[in-house]
Coordinates of C-alpha atoms and ligand atoms in Angstrom, one line a residue:
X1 CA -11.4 7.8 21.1
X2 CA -8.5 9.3 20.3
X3 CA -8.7 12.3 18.1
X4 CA -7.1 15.4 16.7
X5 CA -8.7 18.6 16.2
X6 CA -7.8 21.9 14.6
X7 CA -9.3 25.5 13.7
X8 CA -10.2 25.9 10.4
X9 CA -10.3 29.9 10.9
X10 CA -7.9 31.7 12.9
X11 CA -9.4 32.2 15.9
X12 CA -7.0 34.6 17.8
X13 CA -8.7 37.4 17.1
X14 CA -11.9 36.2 18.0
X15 CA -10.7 35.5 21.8
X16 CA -10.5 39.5 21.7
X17 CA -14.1 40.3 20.4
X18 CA -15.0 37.7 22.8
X19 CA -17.6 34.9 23.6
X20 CA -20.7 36.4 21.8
X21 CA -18.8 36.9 18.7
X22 CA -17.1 33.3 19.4
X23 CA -20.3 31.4 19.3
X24 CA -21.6 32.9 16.3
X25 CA -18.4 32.4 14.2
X26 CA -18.7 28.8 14.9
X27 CA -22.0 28.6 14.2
X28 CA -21.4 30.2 10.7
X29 CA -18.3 29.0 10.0
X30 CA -18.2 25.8 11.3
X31 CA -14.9 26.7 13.4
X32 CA -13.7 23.3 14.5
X33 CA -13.1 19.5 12.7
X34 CA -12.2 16.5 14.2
X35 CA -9.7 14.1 12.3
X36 CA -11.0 10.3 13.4
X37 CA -8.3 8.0 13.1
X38 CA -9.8 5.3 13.8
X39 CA -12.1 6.3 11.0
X40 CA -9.5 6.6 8.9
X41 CA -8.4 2.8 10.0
X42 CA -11.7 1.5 9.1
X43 CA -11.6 2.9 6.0
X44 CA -8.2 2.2 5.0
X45 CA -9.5 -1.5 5.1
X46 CA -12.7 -1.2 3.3
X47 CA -11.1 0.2 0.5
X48 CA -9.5 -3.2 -0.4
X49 CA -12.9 -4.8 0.0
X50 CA -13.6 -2.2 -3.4
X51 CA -10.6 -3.9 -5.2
X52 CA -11.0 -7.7 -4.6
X53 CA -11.6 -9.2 -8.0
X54 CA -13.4 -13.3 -8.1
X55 CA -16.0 -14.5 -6.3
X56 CA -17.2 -12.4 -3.3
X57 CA -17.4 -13.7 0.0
X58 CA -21.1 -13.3 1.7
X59 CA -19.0 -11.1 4.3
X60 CA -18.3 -8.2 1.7
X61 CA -19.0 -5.3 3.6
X62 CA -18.7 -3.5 -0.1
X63 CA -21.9 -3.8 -1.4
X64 CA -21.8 -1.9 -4.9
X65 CA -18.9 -4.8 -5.8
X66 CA -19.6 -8.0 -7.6
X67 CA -18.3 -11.1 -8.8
X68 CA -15.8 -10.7 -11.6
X69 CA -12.9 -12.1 -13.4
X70 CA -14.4 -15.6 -12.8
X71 CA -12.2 -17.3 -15.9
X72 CA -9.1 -15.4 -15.0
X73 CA -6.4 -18.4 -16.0
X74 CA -8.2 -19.9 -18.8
X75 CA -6.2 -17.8 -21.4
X76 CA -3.2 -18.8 -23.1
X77 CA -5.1 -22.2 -23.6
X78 CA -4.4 -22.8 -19.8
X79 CA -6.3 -24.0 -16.5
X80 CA -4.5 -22.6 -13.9
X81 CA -7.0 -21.3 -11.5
X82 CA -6.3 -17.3 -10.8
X83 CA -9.2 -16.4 -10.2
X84 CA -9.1 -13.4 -6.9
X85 CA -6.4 -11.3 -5.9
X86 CA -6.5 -7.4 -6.5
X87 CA -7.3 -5.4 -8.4
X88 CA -4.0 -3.4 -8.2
X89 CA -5.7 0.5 -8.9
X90 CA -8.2 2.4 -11.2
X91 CA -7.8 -0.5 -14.0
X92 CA -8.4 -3.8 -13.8
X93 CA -5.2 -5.4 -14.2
X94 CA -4.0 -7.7 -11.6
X95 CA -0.2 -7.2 -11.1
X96 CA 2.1 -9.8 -9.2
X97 CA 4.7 -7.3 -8.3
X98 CA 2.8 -4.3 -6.1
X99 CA 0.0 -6.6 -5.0
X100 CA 2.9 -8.6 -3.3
X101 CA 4.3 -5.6 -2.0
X102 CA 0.9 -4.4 -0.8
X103 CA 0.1 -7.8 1.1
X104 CA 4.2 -7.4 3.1
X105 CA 3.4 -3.8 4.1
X106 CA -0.4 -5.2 5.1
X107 CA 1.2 -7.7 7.4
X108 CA 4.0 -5.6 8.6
X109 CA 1.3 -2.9 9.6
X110 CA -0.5 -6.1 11.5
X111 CA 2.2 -7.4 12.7
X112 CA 3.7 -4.0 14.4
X113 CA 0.5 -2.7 15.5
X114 CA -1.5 -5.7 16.3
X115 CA -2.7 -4.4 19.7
X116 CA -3.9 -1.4 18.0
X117 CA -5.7 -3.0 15.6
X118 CA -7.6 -5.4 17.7
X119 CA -8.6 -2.7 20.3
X120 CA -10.4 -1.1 17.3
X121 CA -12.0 -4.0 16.0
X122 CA -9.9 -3.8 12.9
X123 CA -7.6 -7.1 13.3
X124 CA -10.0 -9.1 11.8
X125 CA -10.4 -6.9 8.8
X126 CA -7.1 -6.5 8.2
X127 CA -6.6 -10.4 8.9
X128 CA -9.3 -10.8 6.3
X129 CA -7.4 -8.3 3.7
X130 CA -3.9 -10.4 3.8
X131 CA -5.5 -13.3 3.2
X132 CA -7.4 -12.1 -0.2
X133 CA -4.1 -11.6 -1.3
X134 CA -2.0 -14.5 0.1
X135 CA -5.1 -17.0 -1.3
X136 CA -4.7 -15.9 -4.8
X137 CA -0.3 -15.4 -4.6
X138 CA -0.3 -19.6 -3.8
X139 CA -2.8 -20.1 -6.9
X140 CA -0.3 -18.3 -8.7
X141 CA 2.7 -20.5 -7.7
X142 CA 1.6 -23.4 -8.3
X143 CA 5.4 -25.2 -8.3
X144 CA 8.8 -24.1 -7.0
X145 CA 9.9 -22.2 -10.4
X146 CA 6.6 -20.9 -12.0
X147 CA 5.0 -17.5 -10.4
X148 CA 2.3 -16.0 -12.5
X149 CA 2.8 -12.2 -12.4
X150 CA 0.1 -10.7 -14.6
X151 CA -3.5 -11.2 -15.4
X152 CA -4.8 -8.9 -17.9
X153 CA -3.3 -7.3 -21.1
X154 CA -1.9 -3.4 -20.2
X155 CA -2.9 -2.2 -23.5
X156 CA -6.4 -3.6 -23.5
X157 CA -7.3 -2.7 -20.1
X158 CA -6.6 1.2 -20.6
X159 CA -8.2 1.5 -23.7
X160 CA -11.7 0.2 -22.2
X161 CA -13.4 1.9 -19.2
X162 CA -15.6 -0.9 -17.8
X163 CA -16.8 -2.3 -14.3
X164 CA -14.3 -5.6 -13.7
X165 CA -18.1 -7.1 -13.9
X166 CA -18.5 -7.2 -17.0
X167 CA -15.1 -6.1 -18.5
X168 CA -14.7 -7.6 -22.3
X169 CA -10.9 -7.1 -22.1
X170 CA -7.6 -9.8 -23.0
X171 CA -7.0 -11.4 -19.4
X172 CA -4.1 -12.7 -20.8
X173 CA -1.9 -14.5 -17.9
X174 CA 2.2 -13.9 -17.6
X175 CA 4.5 -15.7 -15.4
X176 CA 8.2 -16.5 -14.5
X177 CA 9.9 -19.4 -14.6
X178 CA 13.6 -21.4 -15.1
X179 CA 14.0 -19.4 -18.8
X180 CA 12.1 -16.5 -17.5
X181 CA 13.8 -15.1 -14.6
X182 CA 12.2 -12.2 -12.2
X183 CA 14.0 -12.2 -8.8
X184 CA 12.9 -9.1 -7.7
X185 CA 8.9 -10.7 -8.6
X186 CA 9.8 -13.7 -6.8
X187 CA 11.8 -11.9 -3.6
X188 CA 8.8 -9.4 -3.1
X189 CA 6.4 -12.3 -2.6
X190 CA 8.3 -14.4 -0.8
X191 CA 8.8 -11.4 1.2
X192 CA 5.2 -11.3 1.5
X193 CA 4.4 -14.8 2.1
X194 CA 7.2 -15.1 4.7
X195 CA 5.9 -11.7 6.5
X196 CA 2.1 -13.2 6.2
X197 CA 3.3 -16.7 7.4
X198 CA 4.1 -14.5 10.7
X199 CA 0.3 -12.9 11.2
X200 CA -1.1 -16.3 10.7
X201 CA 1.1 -18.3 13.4
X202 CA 0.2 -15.2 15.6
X203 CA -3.7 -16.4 15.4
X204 CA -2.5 -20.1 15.7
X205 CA -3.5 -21.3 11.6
X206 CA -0.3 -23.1 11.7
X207 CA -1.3 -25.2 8.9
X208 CA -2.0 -22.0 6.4
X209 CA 1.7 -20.3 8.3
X210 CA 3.3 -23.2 7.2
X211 CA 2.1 -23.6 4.0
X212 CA 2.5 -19.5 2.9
X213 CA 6.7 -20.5 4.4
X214 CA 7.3 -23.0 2.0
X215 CA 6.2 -20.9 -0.5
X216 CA 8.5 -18.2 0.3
X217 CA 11.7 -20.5 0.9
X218 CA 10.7 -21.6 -2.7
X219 CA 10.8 -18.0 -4.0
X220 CA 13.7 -16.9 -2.8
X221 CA 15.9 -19.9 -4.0
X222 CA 14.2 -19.3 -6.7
X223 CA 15.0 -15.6 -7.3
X224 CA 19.1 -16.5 -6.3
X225 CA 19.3 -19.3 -8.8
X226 CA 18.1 -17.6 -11.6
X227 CA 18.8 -13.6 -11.3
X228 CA 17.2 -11.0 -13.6
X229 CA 15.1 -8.3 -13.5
X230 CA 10.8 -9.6 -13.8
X231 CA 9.9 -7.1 -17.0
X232 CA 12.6 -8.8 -18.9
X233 CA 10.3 -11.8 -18.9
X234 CA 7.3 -9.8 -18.6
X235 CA 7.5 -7.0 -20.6
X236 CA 3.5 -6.2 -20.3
X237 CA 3.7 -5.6 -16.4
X238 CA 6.9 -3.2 -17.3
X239 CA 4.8 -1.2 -19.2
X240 CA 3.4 -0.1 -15.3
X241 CA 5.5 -1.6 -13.0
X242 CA 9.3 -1.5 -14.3
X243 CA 11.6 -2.8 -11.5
X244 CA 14.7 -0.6 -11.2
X245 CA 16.5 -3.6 -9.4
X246 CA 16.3 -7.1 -7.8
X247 CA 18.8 -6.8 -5.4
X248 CA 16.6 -4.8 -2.6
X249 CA 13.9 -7.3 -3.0
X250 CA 16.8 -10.3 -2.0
X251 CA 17.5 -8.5 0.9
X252 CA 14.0 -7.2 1.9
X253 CA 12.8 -11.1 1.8
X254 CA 16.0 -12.6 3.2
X255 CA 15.0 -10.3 6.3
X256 CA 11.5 -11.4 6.6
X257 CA 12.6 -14.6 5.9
X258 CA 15.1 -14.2 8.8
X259 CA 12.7 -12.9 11.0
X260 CA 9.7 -15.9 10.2
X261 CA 12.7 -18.8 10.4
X262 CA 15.6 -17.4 12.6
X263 CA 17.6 -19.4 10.0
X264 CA 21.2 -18.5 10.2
X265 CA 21.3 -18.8 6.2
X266 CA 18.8 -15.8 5.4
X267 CA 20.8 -13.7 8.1
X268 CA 24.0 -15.0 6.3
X269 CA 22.4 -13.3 3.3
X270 CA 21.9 -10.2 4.1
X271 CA 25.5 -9.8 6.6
X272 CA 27.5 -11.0 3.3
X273 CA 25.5 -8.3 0.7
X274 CA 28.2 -6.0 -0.1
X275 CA 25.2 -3.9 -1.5
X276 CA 22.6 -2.6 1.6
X277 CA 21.4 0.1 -0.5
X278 CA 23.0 3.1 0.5
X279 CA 20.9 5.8 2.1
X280 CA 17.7 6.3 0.0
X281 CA 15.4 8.6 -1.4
X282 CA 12.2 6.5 -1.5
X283 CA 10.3 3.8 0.2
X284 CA 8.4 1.7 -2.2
X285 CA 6.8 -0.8 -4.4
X286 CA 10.0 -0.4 -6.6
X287 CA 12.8 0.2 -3.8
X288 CA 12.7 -1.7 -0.3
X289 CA 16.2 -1.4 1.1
X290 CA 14.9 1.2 3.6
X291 CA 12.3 -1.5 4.7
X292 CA 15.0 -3.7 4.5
X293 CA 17.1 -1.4 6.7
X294 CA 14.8 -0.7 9.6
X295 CA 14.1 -4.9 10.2
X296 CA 18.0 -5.8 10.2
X297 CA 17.9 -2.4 12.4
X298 CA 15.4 -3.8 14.3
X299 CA 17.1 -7.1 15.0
X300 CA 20.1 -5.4 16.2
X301 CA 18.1 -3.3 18.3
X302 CA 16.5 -6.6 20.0
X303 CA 20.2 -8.4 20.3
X304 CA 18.8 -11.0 17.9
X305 CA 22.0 -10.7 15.4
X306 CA 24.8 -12.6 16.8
X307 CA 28.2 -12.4 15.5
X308 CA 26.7 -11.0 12.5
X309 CA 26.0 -7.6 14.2
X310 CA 28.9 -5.6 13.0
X311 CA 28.5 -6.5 9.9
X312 CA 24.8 -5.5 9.5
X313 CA 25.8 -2.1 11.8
X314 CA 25.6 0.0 7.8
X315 CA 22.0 -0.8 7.7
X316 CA 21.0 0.1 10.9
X317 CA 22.8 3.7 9.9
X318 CA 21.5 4.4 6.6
X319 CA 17.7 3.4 7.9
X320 CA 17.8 6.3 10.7
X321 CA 19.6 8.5 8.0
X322 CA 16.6 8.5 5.7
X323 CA 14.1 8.2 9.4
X324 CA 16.3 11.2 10.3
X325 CA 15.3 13.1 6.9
X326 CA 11.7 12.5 7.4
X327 CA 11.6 14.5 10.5
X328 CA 13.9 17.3 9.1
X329 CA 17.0 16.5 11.5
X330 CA 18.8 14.5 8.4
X331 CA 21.9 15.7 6.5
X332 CA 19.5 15.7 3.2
X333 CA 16.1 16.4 4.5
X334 CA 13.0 15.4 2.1
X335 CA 11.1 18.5 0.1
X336 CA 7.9 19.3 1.5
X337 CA 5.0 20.9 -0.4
X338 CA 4.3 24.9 0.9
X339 CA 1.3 23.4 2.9
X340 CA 4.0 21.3 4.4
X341 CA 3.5 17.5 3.0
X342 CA 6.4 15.5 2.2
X343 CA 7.3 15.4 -1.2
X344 CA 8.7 12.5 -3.0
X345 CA 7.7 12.4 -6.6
X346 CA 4.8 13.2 -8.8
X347 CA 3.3 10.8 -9.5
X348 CA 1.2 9.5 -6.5
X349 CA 2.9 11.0 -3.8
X350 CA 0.7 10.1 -0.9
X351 CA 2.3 6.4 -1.7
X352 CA 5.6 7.6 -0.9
X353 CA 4.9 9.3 2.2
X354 CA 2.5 6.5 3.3
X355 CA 6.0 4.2 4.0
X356 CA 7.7 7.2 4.9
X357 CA 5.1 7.8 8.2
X358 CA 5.5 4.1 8.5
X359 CA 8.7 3.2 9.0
X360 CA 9.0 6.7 11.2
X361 CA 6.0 5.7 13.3
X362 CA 7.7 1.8 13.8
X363 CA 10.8 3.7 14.5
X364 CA 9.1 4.9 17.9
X365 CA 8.1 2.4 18.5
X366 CA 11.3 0.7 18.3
X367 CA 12.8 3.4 20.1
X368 CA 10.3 3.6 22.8
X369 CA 10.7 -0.2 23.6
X370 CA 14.7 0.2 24.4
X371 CA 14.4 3.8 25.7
X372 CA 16.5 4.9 23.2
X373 CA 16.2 8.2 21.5
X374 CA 17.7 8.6 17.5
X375 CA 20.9 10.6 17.1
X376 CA 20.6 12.8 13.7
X377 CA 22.9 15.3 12.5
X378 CA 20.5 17.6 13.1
X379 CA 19.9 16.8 16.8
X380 CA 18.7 14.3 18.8
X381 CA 15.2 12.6 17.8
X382 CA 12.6 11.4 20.4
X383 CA 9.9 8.7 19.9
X384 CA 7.9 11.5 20.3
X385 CA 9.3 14.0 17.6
X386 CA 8.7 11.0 15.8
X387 CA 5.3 10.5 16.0
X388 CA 4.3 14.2 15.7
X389 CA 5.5 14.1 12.2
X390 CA 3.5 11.1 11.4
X391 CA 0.6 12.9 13.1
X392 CA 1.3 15.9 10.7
X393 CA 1.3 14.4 7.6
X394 CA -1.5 12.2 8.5
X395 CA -3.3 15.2 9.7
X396 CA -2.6 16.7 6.0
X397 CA -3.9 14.3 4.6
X398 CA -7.0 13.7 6.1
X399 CA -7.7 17.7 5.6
X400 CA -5.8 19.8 7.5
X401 CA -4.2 21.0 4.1
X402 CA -4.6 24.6 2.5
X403 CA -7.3 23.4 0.4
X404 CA -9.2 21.9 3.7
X405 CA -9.5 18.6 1.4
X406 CA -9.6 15.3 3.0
X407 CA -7.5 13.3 0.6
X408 CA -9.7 9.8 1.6
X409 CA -12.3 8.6 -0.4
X410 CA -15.3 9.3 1.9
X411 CA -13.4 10.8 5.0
X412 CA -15.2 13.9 5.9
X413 CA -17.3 15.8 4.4
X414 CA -15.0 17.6 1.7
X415 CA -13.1 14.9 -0.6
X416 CA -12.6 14.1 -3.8
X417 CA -15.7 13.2 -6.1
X418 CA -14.2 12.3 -9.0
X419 CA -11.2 9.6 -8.7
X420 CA -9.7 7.9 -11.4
X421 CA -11.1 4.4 -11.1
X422 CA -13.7 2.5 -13.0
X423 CA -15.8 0.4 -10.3
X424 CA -16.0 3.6 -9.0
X425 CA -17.2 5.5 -11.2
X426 CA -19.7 3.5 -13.0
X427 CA -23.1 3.0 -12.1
X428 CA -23.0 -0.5 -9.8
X429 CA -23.9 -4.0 -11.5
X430 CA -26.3 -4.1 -8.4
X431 CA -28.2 -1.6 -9.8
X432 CA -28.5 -1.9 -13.1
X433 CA -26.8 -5.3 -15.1
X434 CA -27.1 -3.4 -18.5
X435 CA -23.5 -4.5 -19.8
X436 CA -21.3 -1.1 -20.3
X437 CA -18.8 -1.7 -23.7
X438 CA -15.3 -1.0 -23.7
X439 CA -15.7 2.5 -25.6
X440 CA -19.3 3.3 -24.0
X441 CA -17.9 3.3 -20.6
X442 CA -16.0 6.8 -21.5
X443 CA -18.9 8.0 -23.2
X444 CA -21.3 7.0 -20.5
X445 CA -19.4 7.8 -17.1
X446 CA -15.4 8.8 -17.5
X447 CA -17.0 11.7 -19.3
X448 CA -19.6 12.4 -17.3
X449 CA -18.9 16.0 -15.1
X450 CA -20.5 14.0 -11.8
X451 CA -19.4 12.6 -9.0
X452 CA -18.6 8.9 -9.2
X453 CA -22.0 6.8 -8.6
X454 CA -20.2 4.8 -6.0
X455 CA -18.3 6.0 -3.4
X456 CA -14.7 4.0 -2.7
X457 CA -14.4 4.3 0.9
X458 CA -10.8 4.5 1.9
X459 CA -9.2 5.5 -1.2
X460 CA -6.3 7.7 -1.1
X461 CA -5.2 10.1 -3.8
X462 CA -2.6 12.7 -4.0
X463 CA -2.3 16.8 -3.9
X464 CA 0.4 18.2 -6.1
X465 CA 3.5 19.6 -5.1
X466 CA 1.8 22.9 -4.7
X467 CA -1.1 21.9 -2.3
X468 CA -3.5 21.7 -5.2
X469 CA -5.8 19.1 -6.3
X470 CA -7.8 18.3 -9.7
X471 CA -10.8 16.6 -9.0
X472 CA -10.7 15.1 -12.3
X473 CA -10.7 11.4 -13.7
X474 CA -8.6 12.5 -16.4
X475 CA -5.9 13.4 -13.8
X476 CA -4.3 9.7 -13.3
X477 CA -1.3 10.7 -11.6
X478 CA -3.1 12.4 -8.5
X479 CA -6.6 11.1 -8.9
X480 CA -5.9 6.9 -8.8
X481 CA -5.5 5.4 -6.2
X482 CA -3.9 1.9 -5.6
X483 CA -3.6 -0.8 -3.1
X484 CA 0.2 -0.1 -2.4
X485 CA -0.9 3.7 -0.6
X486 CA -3.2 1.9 1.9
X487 CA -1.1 -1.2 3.7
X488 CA 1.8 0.7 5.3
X489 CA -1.2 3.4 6.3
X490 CA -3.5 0.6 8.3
X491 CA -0.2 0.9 10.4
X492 CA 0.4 4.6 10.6
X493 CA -3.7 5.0 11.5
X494 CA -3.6 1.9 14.1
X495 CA -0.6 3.8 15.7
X496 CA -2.2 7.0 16.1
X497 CA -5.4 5.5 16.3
Ligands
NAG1 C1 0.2 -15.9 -23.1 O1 0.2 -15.3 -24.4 C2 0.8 -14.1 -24.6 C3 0.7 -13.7 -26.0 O2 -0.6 -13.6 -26.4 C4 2.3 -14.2 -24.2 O3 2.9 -12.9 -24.3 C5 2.4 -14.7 -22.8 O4 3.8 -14.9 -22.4 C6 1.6 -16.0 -22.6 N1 1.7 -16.5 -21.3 C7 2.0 -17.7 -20.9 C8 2.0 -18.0 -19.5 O5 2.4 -18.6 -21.7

């Protein structure tokens, strides 16, 4: 088992006092810790075992869980079935748009590391936490032009703090459709269903591939015949989720498309873009020209782009510009935090560095596999410079930080106690069913100056931009995590790992 250990005291001076001294300072003080990334793995996955909402499978490894959201559908005097999915983060809101873009990044990270993930025992898991998501997206199209993008009512949900057992909120249900446009809903999951269609041909359940393919095709005519940004026809989900664009989401399924079909038409798509983004300051569930960028770089890379290569050079560029910024060799390098994290934006960070590491670690691999090495204008980049500054941040993460915090749920021995979500931090329905009421739940528990009774394995939260953390539930901009963090981190754990 591959692992990476550090000093948590500087021991240089101890080397002088010598050995005596040198055994009794680790016995007191604990010298050494071991990060476990294949800990970390296993953990990454659980955590979407917390979020699933419906009926629980008898394989739930997450025992505090239970059924919930059984009627989810039955609003708006309908029966569409949407019962499942996720839960998207510390609420219980189920959101078409990042739980999409979680279930892509979930089966790019399976795809790309694959072999990593089976020789830890985690393929199956991570198998298991696609298809959660990819079950419950097809309920939700149920024909070409309708997508259903929302269950639950923004408003409602934060003003309660219940279990998703026996939450008494609106699950009112929002969708898309010809008079309703959301391309940049409808690219992201056909981008998701085209990337899953990929993990489930790999296992041979063609059938399933098949099927989660004709939904994407669907989708993405779909989101080219009627343009428009998804919050204008769902304004509820823009109240959390506002889309800044559609036209990354075209591009980003177009290439995932591309690479499930081969069809010369999605590649036709993306060559013709005048648009491929520009170099960018963020990788995420809002912006996805950089993962965009890094599979049209990657087709080049494997000769796979015809007589549409030169045309498609730009997005080969601007991904190792914004690669080449991660590592500190770019022309417009990315903040880091004194302690030496990169820094994005405020509010959840870690998400932002998760895809960061992610496409960097890929790029090694990519690199690796042509025995290339990336020019920046900083200096040349190896595979290996690469994966050192995953290994850095992932290192922060996990607790080699100022504050020696491990910054996932139940990773270590020192992490946070007090995260911003409310399965979490309610007593489980397993042991004891006494309903908890919409206002009684702050009373009872968000209140409460305790650790949360159940501990979220896996979840990731966020330090500020000055190394600190506030283990409190009232602090929703570091303290919640959501399902977007984890999927591009099953990869950058798998390839350490
Ligand atoms: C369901 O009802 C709400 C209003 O209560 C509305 O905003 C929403 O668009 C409706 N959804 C559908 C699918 O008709």
């Amino acid at each position: 088992m591959m692992m990476m250990c550090f000093n948590n005291k500087n021991r240089s001076s101890v080397v002088l006092i010598g050995l005596v001294v040198m055994v009794l300072n680790s016995l007191v003080f604990e010298g050494i810790e071991c990060l476990d990334y294949g800990e970390a793995l296993t953990k990454s996955l659980l955590f979407y075992e917390g979020q699933r909402s419906g009926r629980l499978p008898p394989n739930q490894r997450v025992q505090w869980r239970g059924d919930s959201a059984l009627q989810d559908g039955s609003a708006n005097q309908s029966i569409q079935n949407l019962v499942g999915g996720y839960y998207d983060a510390g609420d219980n809101l189920k959101l078409g748009f990042p739980m999409a873009f979680t279930i892509t990044m979930l089966s790019w990270s399976t795809i790309e590391y694959s072999k990593q993930l089976k020789a830890k025992n985690e393929f199956n898991n991570a198998v298991n936490a696609i298809k959660w998501g990819t079950d419950y997206l097809m309920k939700a199209h149920p024909t070409a032009d309708v997508l259903y993008g929302e269950v639950g009512e923004s408003d409602s949900d934060h003003q309660c703090w219940q279990r998703p057992e026996d939450m008494t909120t609106l699950r009112t249900i929002y969708m898309i459709d010809d008079h309703h446009p959301g391309s940049d809903l409808a690219a992201e999951t056909a981008a998701a269903f085209a990337a899953a269609s990929i993990v489930f041909r790999s296992i041979h359940m063609i059938g399933y591939s098949f099927q989660l393919l004709n939904h994407a095709k669907q989708l993405f005519a779909f989101g080219q015949k009627s343009p428009g940004i998804y919050q204008t026809s769902i304004p509820d989900a823009g109240k959390v989720y506002a889309s800044s664009g559609y036209q990354d989401e075209m591009l980003w399924a177009a290439a995932w498309l591309y690479r499930a079909t081969s069809k010369q038409e999605y590649l036709d798509y993306l060559s013709s873009s005048s648009d491929s983004g520009g170099v960018r300051t963020t990788f995420s569930w809002d912006d996805k020209y950089v993962g965009a960028q890094v599979l049209v770089a990657k087709l080049l890379m494997d000769g796979k782009a015809g007589s549409a290569a030169a045309a498609l050079g730009r997005y080969k560029q601007q991904a190792e510009e914004f690669i080449c910024s991660c590592v500190g060799k770019g022309s417009n390098n990315f903040k880091r935090t004194p302690g030496g994290f990169l820094w994005f934006l405020p509010w959840n960070n870690a998400q932002y560095v998760a895809t960061a590491t992610f496409v960097t670690s890929v790029y090694s691999n990519y690199l690796t596999a042509t025995g290339a090495t990336l020019q920046c204008s900083g200096g040349s980049v190896t595979p290996s410079d690469l994966t050192s500054t995953v290994q850095s941040q992932v290192d922060y993460l996990l607790g080699s930080n100022p504050l020696k915090m491990s910054y996932m749920v139940g990773f270590g021995s020192n992490y946070p106690q007090q995260i911003h979500h409310r399965a979490a931090s309610i007593v489980s329905i397993k042991k004891d069913q006494t309903p908890v009421s919409c206002k009684g739940g702050f009373d009872e528990w968000f209140n409460k100056n305790a650790p949360n009774p159940n501990v979220l394995d896996g979840a990731i939260v966020s330090p500020d931009e000055n190394d600190a953390y506030s283990d409190s539930r009232s602090n929703f901009q570091h303290a919640e995590p959501t399902t977007v963090t984890n999927a591009p981190l099953v990869g950058v754990f798998a390839h350490l790992a």
